[in-house]
Amino acid sequence: MAMMAESEPGFGLVVAGHVDHGKSTLIGRLLYELDALPPEARARVEAASTRRGRPLEWAFLLDAFQAERDQGVTIDSSRVRFHHDGQSYRIIDAPGHREFITNMVAGAADADAALLLVDAADGVREQTRRHASLLHLLGLSQIIVVVNKMDLVNHDQSRFAAIADEVRSYLGELGLTPLTVVPVAAATGANVTQPAATLAWHHGDTVLSALARLTAKPSLADQPFRLPVQHVYRVGERRLLAGRVTSGKIKRGDPVVLSPSNRLSAVAAVETWPPETSPAEAMAGQSIALELTDDLFVERGEVVSHEADAPMETNVFAARLVWLGQRPLEAGDGLTIKLGTARHPVIVEAVRARIDPDTLARDAGGIVSRHGIAEVLLRTPAMAVVEMAGGPPALARFVLLDGFDVVAGGTVDMHDYPDQRLSITRRSSNLTPVLHKVTADMRVRQKGHQGGVLWFTGLSGSGKSTLAIALEQALFRRGYHVYVLDGDNVRAGLNSNLGFTPEDRAENIRRVGEVAALFADAGEIVISAFISPYRADRERARQAAGSRFHEVHLSTDVTVCEERDPKGLYARARRGEIADFTGISAPYEAPDSAELVLDTASASIDHCLETLVEYVTTRFRLDSRSD
């Protein structure tokens, strides 16, 4: 048995649990029994134990800091690599003490599976539950539960069964099922690698046999190619994009896309260090430099990928995080988010829920205190490059910084939000604008009013369609050239190929925004009656129409809309019959500064209609007369 070279990736296994439940001791004993310790390492452990007048302390192998040996506390995330039965492992000993939870998160973020330790005498503690929640937060679904120190409870089977039931119940509430639960006495070696007579009543796994049952994730080399750019170097006339390949493979000649700039190029050369050779291909784990066929200006933080399986781009996403800052987290806080090698300013737009790690109870947001777990909504001013959990991992996890301090770690959740790449990518080229002989002023003089877009946005049941149709009639009677765009006349034709995924919703609104802008350019008043839940999509519609765009927010509360529910949609959504229903199971982002805000809960339809007609008259008509 041999220790692994540091460069080998291996199967990442984090060992977590409450402080002093025996994590380091279990790892040390496992390595000893597998003969995975170099002689000098064993000698150091024996010497350290002798100096302190203690029996052989295998925890000293992992507890590298003097402070840890003196206090019996693991501070950093120690890592040991070894081979067994053809499998390579990276064992990560994560700190159990509450004050070192930042290091625990850092260690677990690099793992593929987890050993969760519970002291048989001490039982399930706060940090046991907190660590389980963090493992779930970081996307670890393969968990082996180890009930350690069975020697302290006289190897009692009933004690083991009670703890196993409690842990299974808690993990079940997280949606996790442990691979197995193993009784162990790490100090004596019982059930670490071999069954023990003292635990003869246990007919299941040892720790070692449980490790053999873990399923390795797909190799990073087999996942989509990602190279977050760390540095850009100029070597003579060449521009080299340097970084570490976090997943996938790349070779000379491959077409690539840079995100979030969405510029296309191809790989002219792959460089490694030392530079004697230029390999034809590089893969996950290698630090390389790419030369592109085009001399593009590229900055740190861009991500190089193949165009066919590029990462997602967004300026808003949900996230689940653990807050590590000294001061509480609340909505409106401005921080810095680190995704791969990129850093962006970020605003905590909302704290959607706080999660009690002990009970898993959720409450509706508020202030998140230190070590709290929360679901939040994050927004960046520019496009950020992200991944869904379960995809290439480098961009699915993030940290938040306050100045230079790490104050949170979390995972990206894009289930309710669209990939905005398609909405911001322009593929048309060689376009020549048509010079109309009919000018905008000529259209205004003919029609007697300006063209424009009245963009109604609000929840289902807020009155958008009712008001849009009523306004169309009222304006038509007054001589306006007006037309309503809504789901019925758009989705039946122009957008008949679109469904209701976040991406299809975004594309639906993008097309509507462009059509509405053309109507406005032709001198028409177009009324758009769509939920249009995403703020970024409405901003693109505003950009398309320019100064002709007028956002009308029907701010009616979801409880009022649900009480109306004329089509029974809310009721069906509550029963789970309609997925991704805005306001229930999908988000609605209210406007920040709409030109007009109407609440049909506090004002009648007639009053709202009167307000709208007056708004149009004062802003669109060439004179102020109301016909």
mmCIF file with all atom_site columns, C-alpha atoms in Angstrom, residues 206-336:
data_model
loop_
_atom_site.group_PDB
_atom_site.id
_atom_site.type_symbol
_atom_site.label_atom_id
_atom_site.label_alt_id
_atom_site.label_comp_id
_atom_site.label_asym_id
_atom_site.label_entity_id
_atom_site.label_seq_id
_atom_site.pdbx_PDB_ins_code
_atom_site.Cartn_x
_atom_site.Cartn_y
_atom_site.Cartn_z
_atom_site.occupancy
_atom_site.B_iso_or_equiv
_atom_site.pdbx_formal_charge
_atom_site.auth_seq_id
_atom_site.auth_comp_id
_atom_site.auth_asym_id
_atom_site.auth_atom_id
_atom_site.pdbx_PDB_model_num
ATOM 1   C CA . THR A 1 206 ? -16.966 -2.297 8.042   1.00 0.00 ? 206 THR A CA 1
ATOM 2   C CA . VAL A 1 207 ? -15.722 1.184  7.178   1.00 0.00 ? 207 VAL A CA 1
ATOM 3   C CA . LEU A 1 208 ? -13.459 -0.279 4.494   1.00 0.00 ? 208 LEU A CA 1
ATOM 4   C CA . SER A 1 209 ? -16.156 -2.404 2.846   1.00 0.00 ? 209 SER A CA 1
ATOM 5   C CA . ALA A 1 210 ? -18.493 0.596  2.874   1.00 0.00 ? 210 ALA A CA 1
ATOM 6   C CA . LEU A 1 211 ? -15.871 2.663  1.041   1.00 0.00 ? 211 LEU A CA 1
ATOM 7   C CA . ALA A 1 212 ? -15.736 -0.002 -1.659  1.00 0.00 ? 212 ALA A CA 1
ATOM 8   C CA . ARG A 1 213 ? -19.481 0.474  -2.266  1.00 0.00 ? 213 ARG A CA 1
ATOM 9   C CA . LEU A 1 214 ? -19.181 4.169  -3.095  1.00 0.00 ? 214 LEU A CA 1
ATOM 10  C CA . THR A 1 215 ? -19.868 5.044  -6.704  1.00 0.00 ? 215 THR A CA 1
ATOM 11  C CA . ALA A 1 216 ? -17.396 7.338  -8.365  1.00 0.00 ? 216 ALA A CA 1
ATOM 12  C CA . LYS A 1 217 ? -18.811 10.345 -10.171 1.00 0.00 ? 217 LYS A CA 1
ATOM 13  C CA . PRO A 1 218 ? -18.130 10.632 -13.891 1.00 0.00 ? 218 PRO A CA 1
ATOM 14  C CA . SER A 1 219 ? -14.530 11.570 -14.456 1.00 0.00 ? 219 SER A CA 1
ATOM 15  C CA . LEU A 1 220 ? -13.964 15.298 -14.669 1.00 0.00 ? 220 LEU A CA 1
ATOM 16  C CA . ALA A 1 221 ? -12.191 14.600 -17.953 1.00 0.00 ? 221 ALA A CA 1
ATOM 17  C CA . ASP A 1 222 ? -15.472 13.248 -19.356 1.00 0.00 ? 222 ASP A CA 1
ATOM 18  C CA . GLN A 1 223 ? -17.472 16.345 -18.417 1.00 0.00 ? 223 GLN A CA 1
ATOM 19  C CA . PRO A 1 224 ? -17.811 19.481 -20.595 1.00 0.00 ? 224 PRO A CA 1
ATOM 20  C CA . PHE A 1 225 ? -14.607 21.441 -21.056 1.00 0.00 ? 225 PHE A CA 1
ATOM 21  C CA . ARG A 1 226 ? -14.086 24.449 -18.773 1.00 0.00 ? 226 ARG A CA 1
ATOM 22  C CA . LEU A 1 227 ? -11.028 26.687 -18.456 1.00 0.00 ? 227 LEU A CA 1
ATOM 23  C CA . PRO A 1 228 ? -11.595 29.681 -16.151 1.00 0.00 ? 228 PRO A CA 1
ATOM 24  C CA . VAL A 1 229 ? -8.981  32.198 -17.287 1.00 0.00 ? 229 VAL A CA 1
ATOM 25  C CA . GLN A 1 230 ? -6.611  33.060 -14.458 1.00 0.00 ? 230 GLN A CA 1
ATOM 26  C CA . HIS A 1 231 ? -4.037  35.193 -16.311 1.00 0.00 ? 231 HIS A CA 1
ATOM 27  C CA . VAL A 1 232 ? -3.460  36.526 -19.813 1.00 0.00 ? 232 VAL A CA 1
ATOM 28  C CA . TYR A 1 233 ? 0.143   36.749 -21.000 1.00 0.00 ? 233 TYR A CA 1
ATOM 29  C CA . ARG A 1 234 ? 1.663   38.417 -24.059 1.00 0.00 ? 234 ARG A CA 1
ATOM 30  C CA . VAL A 1 235 ? 4.643   36.494 -25.433 1.00 0.00 ? 235 VAL A CA 1
ATOM 31  C CA . GLY A 1 236 ? 5.890   38.422 -28.437 1.00 0.00 ? 236 GLY A CA 1
ATOM 32  C CA . GLU A 1 237 ? 2.910   38.656 -30.759 1.00 0.00 ? 237 GLU A CA 1
ATOM 33  C CA . ARG A 1 238 ? 1.113   35.789 -29.053 1.00 0.00 ? 238 ARG A CA 1
ATOM 34  C CA . ARG A 1 239 ? -1.637  36.142 -26.446 1.00 0.00 ? 239 ARG A CA 1
ATOM 35  C CA . LEU A 1 240 ? -1.848  33.157 -24.055 1.00 0.00 ? 240 LEU A CA 1
ATOM 36  C CA . LEU A 1 241 ? -4.845  32.430 -21.823 1.00 0.00 ? 241 LEU A CA 1
ATOM 37  C CA . ALA A 1 242 ? -3.563  30.641 -18.728 1.00 0.00 ? 242 ALA A CA 1
ATOM 38  C CA . GLY A 1 243 ? -5.507  28.658 -16.175 1.00 0.00 ? 243 GLY A CA 1
ATOM 39  C CA . ARG A 1 244 ? -6.353  25.237 -14.812 1.00 0.00 ? 244 ARG A CA 1
ATOM 40  C CA . VAL A 1 245 ? -8.654  22.949 -16.779 1.00 0.00 ? 245 VAL A CA 1
ATOM 41  C CA . THR A 1 246 ? -11.398 22.249 -14.247 1.00 0.00 ? 246 THR A CA 1
ATOM 42  C CA . SER A 1 247 ? -13.221 19.692 -16.423 1.00 0.00 ? 247 SER A CA 1
ATOM 43  C CA . GLY A 1 248 ? -13.208 18.158 -19.879 1.00 0.00 ? 248 GLY A CA 1
ATOM 44  C CA . LYS A 1 249 ? -10.575 18.039 -22.612 1.00 0.00 ? 249 LYS A CA 1
ATOM 45  C CA . ILE A 1 250 ? -9.275  20.496 -25.198 1.00 0.00 ? 250 ILE A CA 1
ATOM 46  C CA . LYS A 1 251 ? -7.078  20.066 -28.260 1.00 0.00 ? 251 LYS A CA 1
ATOM 47  C CA . ARG A 1 252 ? -5.606  22.108 -31.069 1.00 0.00 ? 252 ARG A CA 1
ATOM 48  C CA . GLY A 1 253 ? -8.195  23.080 -33.653 1.00 0.00 ? 253 GLY A CA 1
ATOM 49  C CA . ASP A 1 254 ? -11.205 22.900 -31.308 1.00 0.00 ? 254 ASP A CA 1
ATOM 50  C CA . PRO A 1 255 ? -13.734 25.726 -31.791 1.00 0.00 ? 255 PRO A CA 1
ATOM 51  C CA . VAL A 1 256 ? -14.378 27.508 -28.483 1.00 0.00 ? 256 VAL A CA 1
ATOM 52  C CA . VAL A 1 257 ? -16.533 30.254 -27.011 1.00 0.00 ? 257 VAL A CA 1
ATOM 53  C CA . LEU A 1 258 ? -15.548 32.759 -24.342 1.00 0.00 ? 258 LEU A CA 1
ATOM 54  C CA . SER A 1 259 ? -18.134 33.446 -21.641 1.00 0.00 ? 259 SER A CA 1
ATOM 55  C CA . PRO A 1 260 ? -19.669 35.846 -20.761 1.00 0.00 ? 260 PRO A CA 1
ATOM 56  C CA . SER A 1 261 ? -18.423 37.874 -23.754 1.00 0.00 ? 261 SER A CA 1
ATOM 57  C CA . ASN A 1 262 ? -19.784 35.169 -26.141 1.00 0.00 ? 262 ASN A CA 1
ATOM 58  C CA . ARG A 1 263 ? -16.960 35.624 -28.643 1.00 0.00 ? 263 ARG A CA 1
ATOM 59  C CA . LEU A 1 264 ? -16.023 32.668 -30.842 1.00 0.00 ? 264 LEU A CA 1
ATOM 60  C CA . SER A 1 265 ? -12.569 31.463 -31.828 1.00 0.00 ? 265 SER A CA 1
ATOM 61  C CA . ALA A 1 266 ? -10.546 28.252 -32.112 1.00 0.00 ? 266 ALA A CA 1
ATOM 62  C CA . VAL A 1 267 ? -7.519  26.798 -30.357 1.00 0.00 ? 267 VAL A CA 1
ATOM 63  C CA . ALA A 1 268 ? -4.305  27.501 -32.232 1.00 0.00 ? 268 ALA A CA 1
ATOM 64  C CA . ALA A 1 269 ? -2.005  25.900 -29.642 1.00 0.00 ? 269 ALA A CA 1
ATOM 65  C CA . VAL A 1 270 ? -2.037  24.222 -26.224 1.00 0.00 ? 270 VAL A CA 1
ATOM 66  C CA . GLU A 1 271 ? 0.932   25.107 -24.029 1.00 0.00 ? 271 GLU A CA 1
ATOM 67  C CA . THR A 1 272 ? 2.113   23.463 -20.796 1.00 0.00 ? 272 THR A CA 1
ATOM 68  C CA . TRP A 1 273 ? 5.058   23.921 -18.457 1.00 0.00 ? 273 TRP A CA 1
ATOM 69  C CA . PRO A 1 274 ? 7.903   23.240 -18.889 1.00 0.00 ? 274 PRO A CA 1
ATOM 70  C CA . PRO A 1 275 ? 7.459   24.519 -22.432 1.00 0.00 ? 275 PRO A CA 1
ATOM 71  C CA . GLU A 1 276 ? 9.635   21.996 -24.315 1.00 0.00 ? 276 GLU A CA 1
ATOM 72  C CA . THR A 1 277 ? 6.590   20.407 -25.941 1.00 0.00 ? 277 THR A CA 1
ATOM 73  C CA . SER A 1 278 ? 3.205   21.656 -27.038 1.00 0.00 ? 278 SER A CA 1
ATOM 74  C CA . PRO A 1 279 ? 0.779   18.754 -26.482 1.00 0.00 ? 279 PRO A CA 1
ATOM 75  C CA . ALA A 1 280 ? -2.056  18.082 -28.869 1.00 0.00 ? 280 ALA A CA 1
ATOM 76  C CA . GLU A 1 281 ? -4.537  17.730 -25.990 1.00 0.00 ? 281 GLU A CA 1
ATOM 77  C CA . ALA A 1 282 ? -4.989  18.767 -22.366 1.00 0.00 ? 282 ALA A CA 1
ATOM 78  C CA . MET A 1 283 ? -7.519  17.569 -19.805 1.00 0.00 ? 283 MET A CA 1
ATOM 79  C CA . ALA A 1 284 ? -9.016  18.192 -16.367 1.00 0.00 ? 284 ALA A CA 1
ATOM 80  C CA . GLY A 1 285 ? -6.469  18.911 -13.662 1.00 0.00 ? 285 GLY A CA 1
ATOM 81  C CA . GLN A 1 286 ? -3.777  20.311 -15.955 1.00 0.00 ? 286 GLN A CA 1
ATOM 82  C CA . SER A 1 287 ? -2.554  23.884 -15.798 1.00 0.00 ? 287 SER A CA 1
ATOM 83  C CA . ILE A 1 288 ? -2.219  25.101 -19.371 1.00 0.00 ? 288 ILE A CA 1
ATOM 84  C CA . ALA A 1 289 ? -2.195  28.136 -21.633 1.00 0.00 ? 289 ALA A CA 1
ATOM 85  C CA . LEU A 1 290 ? -4.276  28.402 -24.788 1.00 0.00 ? 290 LEU A CA 1
ATOM 86  C CA . GLU A 1 291 ? -3.438  30.435 -27.850 1.00 0.00 ? 291 GLU A CA 1
ATOM 87  C CA . LEU A 1 292 ? -6.505  31.290 -29.934 1.00 0.00 ? 292 LEU A CA 1
ATOM 88  C CA . THR A 1 293 ? -6.636  31.764 -33.685 1.00 0.00 ? 293 THR A CA 1
ATOM 89  C CA . ASP A 1 294 ? -8.089  35.259 -33.141 1.00 0.00 ? 294 ASP A CA 1
ATOM 90  C CA . ASP A 1 295 ? -6.300  38.025 -31.257 1.00 0.00 ? 295 ASP A CA 1
ATOM 91  C CA . LEU A 1 296 ? -9.123  38.749 -28.807 1.00 0.00 ? 296 LEU A CA 1
ATOM 92  C CA . PHE A 1 297 ? -8.951  40.970 -25.752 1.00 0.00 ? 297 PHE A CA 1
ATOM 93  C CA . VAL A 1 298 ? -9.617  38.565 -22.868 1.00 0.00 ? 298 VAL A CA 1
ATOM 94  C CA . GLU A 1 299 ? -9.714  39.307 -19.148 1.00 0.00 ? 299 GLU A CA 1
ATOM 95  C CA . ARG A 1 300 ? -9.279  37.187 -16.045 1.00 0.00 ? 300 ARG A CA 1
ATOM 96  C CA . GLY A 1 301 ? -12.567 35.530 -15.091 1.00 0.00 ? 301 GLY A CA 1
ATOM 97  C CA . GLU A 1 302 ? -13.747 34.645 -18.600 1.00 0.00 ? 302 GLU A CA 1
ATOM 98  C CA . VAL A 1 303 ? -14.441 30.950 -19.143 1.00 0.00 ? 303 VAL A CA 1
ATOM 99  C CA . VAL A 1 304 ? -13.288 29.053 -22.226 1.00 0.00 ? 304 VAL A CA 1
ATOM 100 C CA . SER A 1 305 ? -15.546 26.180 -23.326 1.00 0.00 ? 305 SER A CA 1
ATOM 101 C CA . HIS A 1 306 ? -16.765 24.360 -26.391 1.00 0.00 ? 306 HIS A CA 1
ATOM 102 C CA . GLU A 1 307 ? -19.694 26.224 -27.912 1.00 0.00 ? 307 GLU A CA 1
ATOM 103 C CA . ALA A 1 308 ? -21.950 23.151 -28.027 1.00 0.00 ? 308 ALA A CA 1
ATOM 104 C CA . ASP A 1 309 ? -21.966 22.692 -24.231 1.00 0.00 ? 309 ASP A CA 1
ATOM 105 C CA . ALA A 1 310 ? -21.158 26.149 -22.914 1.00 0.00 ? 310 ALA A CA 1
ATOM 106 C CA . PRO A 1 311 ? -21.949 27.134 -19.299 1.00 0.00 ? 311 PRO A CA 1
ATOM 107 C CA . MET A 1 312 ? -24.970 29.226 -18.318 1.00 0.00 ? 312 MET A CA 1
ATOM 108 C CA . GLU A 1 313 ? -24.977 33.020 -18.171 1.00 0.00 ? 313 GLU A CA 1
ATOM 109 C CA . THR A 1 314 ? -27.159 35.082 -15.865 1.00 0.00 ? 314 THR A CA 1
ATOM 110 C CA . ASN A 1 315 ? -27.262 38.193 -13.748 1.00 0.00 ? 315 ASN A CA 1
ATOM 111 C CA . VAL A 1 316 ? -29.706 36.724 -11.213 1.00 0.00 ? 316 VAL A CA 1
ATOM 112 C CA . PHE A 1 317 ? -29.945 33.330 -9.534  1.00 0.00 ? 317 PHE A CA 1
ATOM 113 C CA . ALA A 1 318 ? -31.153 31.629 -6.414  1.00 0.00 ? 318 ALA A CA 1
ATOM 114 C CA . ALA A 1 319 ? -28.655 30.077 -4.035  1.00 0.00 ? 319 ALA A CA 1
ATOM 115 C CA . ARG A 1 320 ? -28.444 28.166 -0.801  1.00 0.00 ? 320 ARG A CA 1
ATOM 116 C CA . LEU A 1 321 ? -25.586 29.285 1.414   1.00 0.00 ? 321 LEU A CA 1
ATOM 117 C CA . VAL A 1 322 ? -24.099 29.072 4.870   1.00 0.00 ? 322 VAL A CA 1
ATOM 118 C CA . TRP A 1 323 ? -23.347 32.500 6.349   1.00 0.00 ? 323 TRP A CA 1
ATOM 119 C CA . LEU A 1 324 ? -19.942 32.760 8.039   1.00 0.00 ? 324 LEU A CA 1
ATOM 120 C CA . GLY A 1 325 ? -19.644 36.512 8.534   1.00 0.00 ? 325 GLY A CA 1
ATOM 121 C CA . GLN A 1 326 ? -19.371 38.168 11.918  1.00 0.00 ? 326 GLN A CA 1
ATOM 122 C CA . ARG A 1 327 ? -22.239 40.557 11.174  1.00 0.00 ? 327 ARG A CA 1
ATOM 123 C CA . PRO A 1 328 ? -25.692 39.274 10.132  1.00 0.00 ? 328 PRO A CA 1
ATOM 124 C CA . LEU A 1 329 ? -26.694 38.959 6.483   1.00 0.00 ? 329 LEU A CA 1
ATOM 125 C CA . GLU A 1 330 ? -29.787 40.754 5.246   1.00 0.00 ? 330 GLU A CA 1
ATOM 126 C CA . ALA A 1 331 ? -31.480 41.776 2.026   1.00 0.00 ? 331 ALA A CA 1
ATOM 127 C CA . GLY A 1 332 ? -29.783 44.715 0.339   1.00 0.00 ? 332 GLY A CA 1
ATOM 128 C CA . ASP A 1 333 ? -26.262 43.788 1.434   1.00 0.00 ? 333 ASP A CA 1
ATOM 129 C CA . GLY A 1 334 ? -23.564 44.428 -1.176  1.00 0.00 ? 334 GLY A CA 1
ATOM 130 C CA . LEU A 1 335 ? -20.784 41.840 -1.332  1.00 0.00 ? 335 LEU A CA 1
ATOM 131 C CA . THR A 1 336 ? -18.388 40.254 -3.839  1.00 0.00 ? 336 THR A CA 1
#
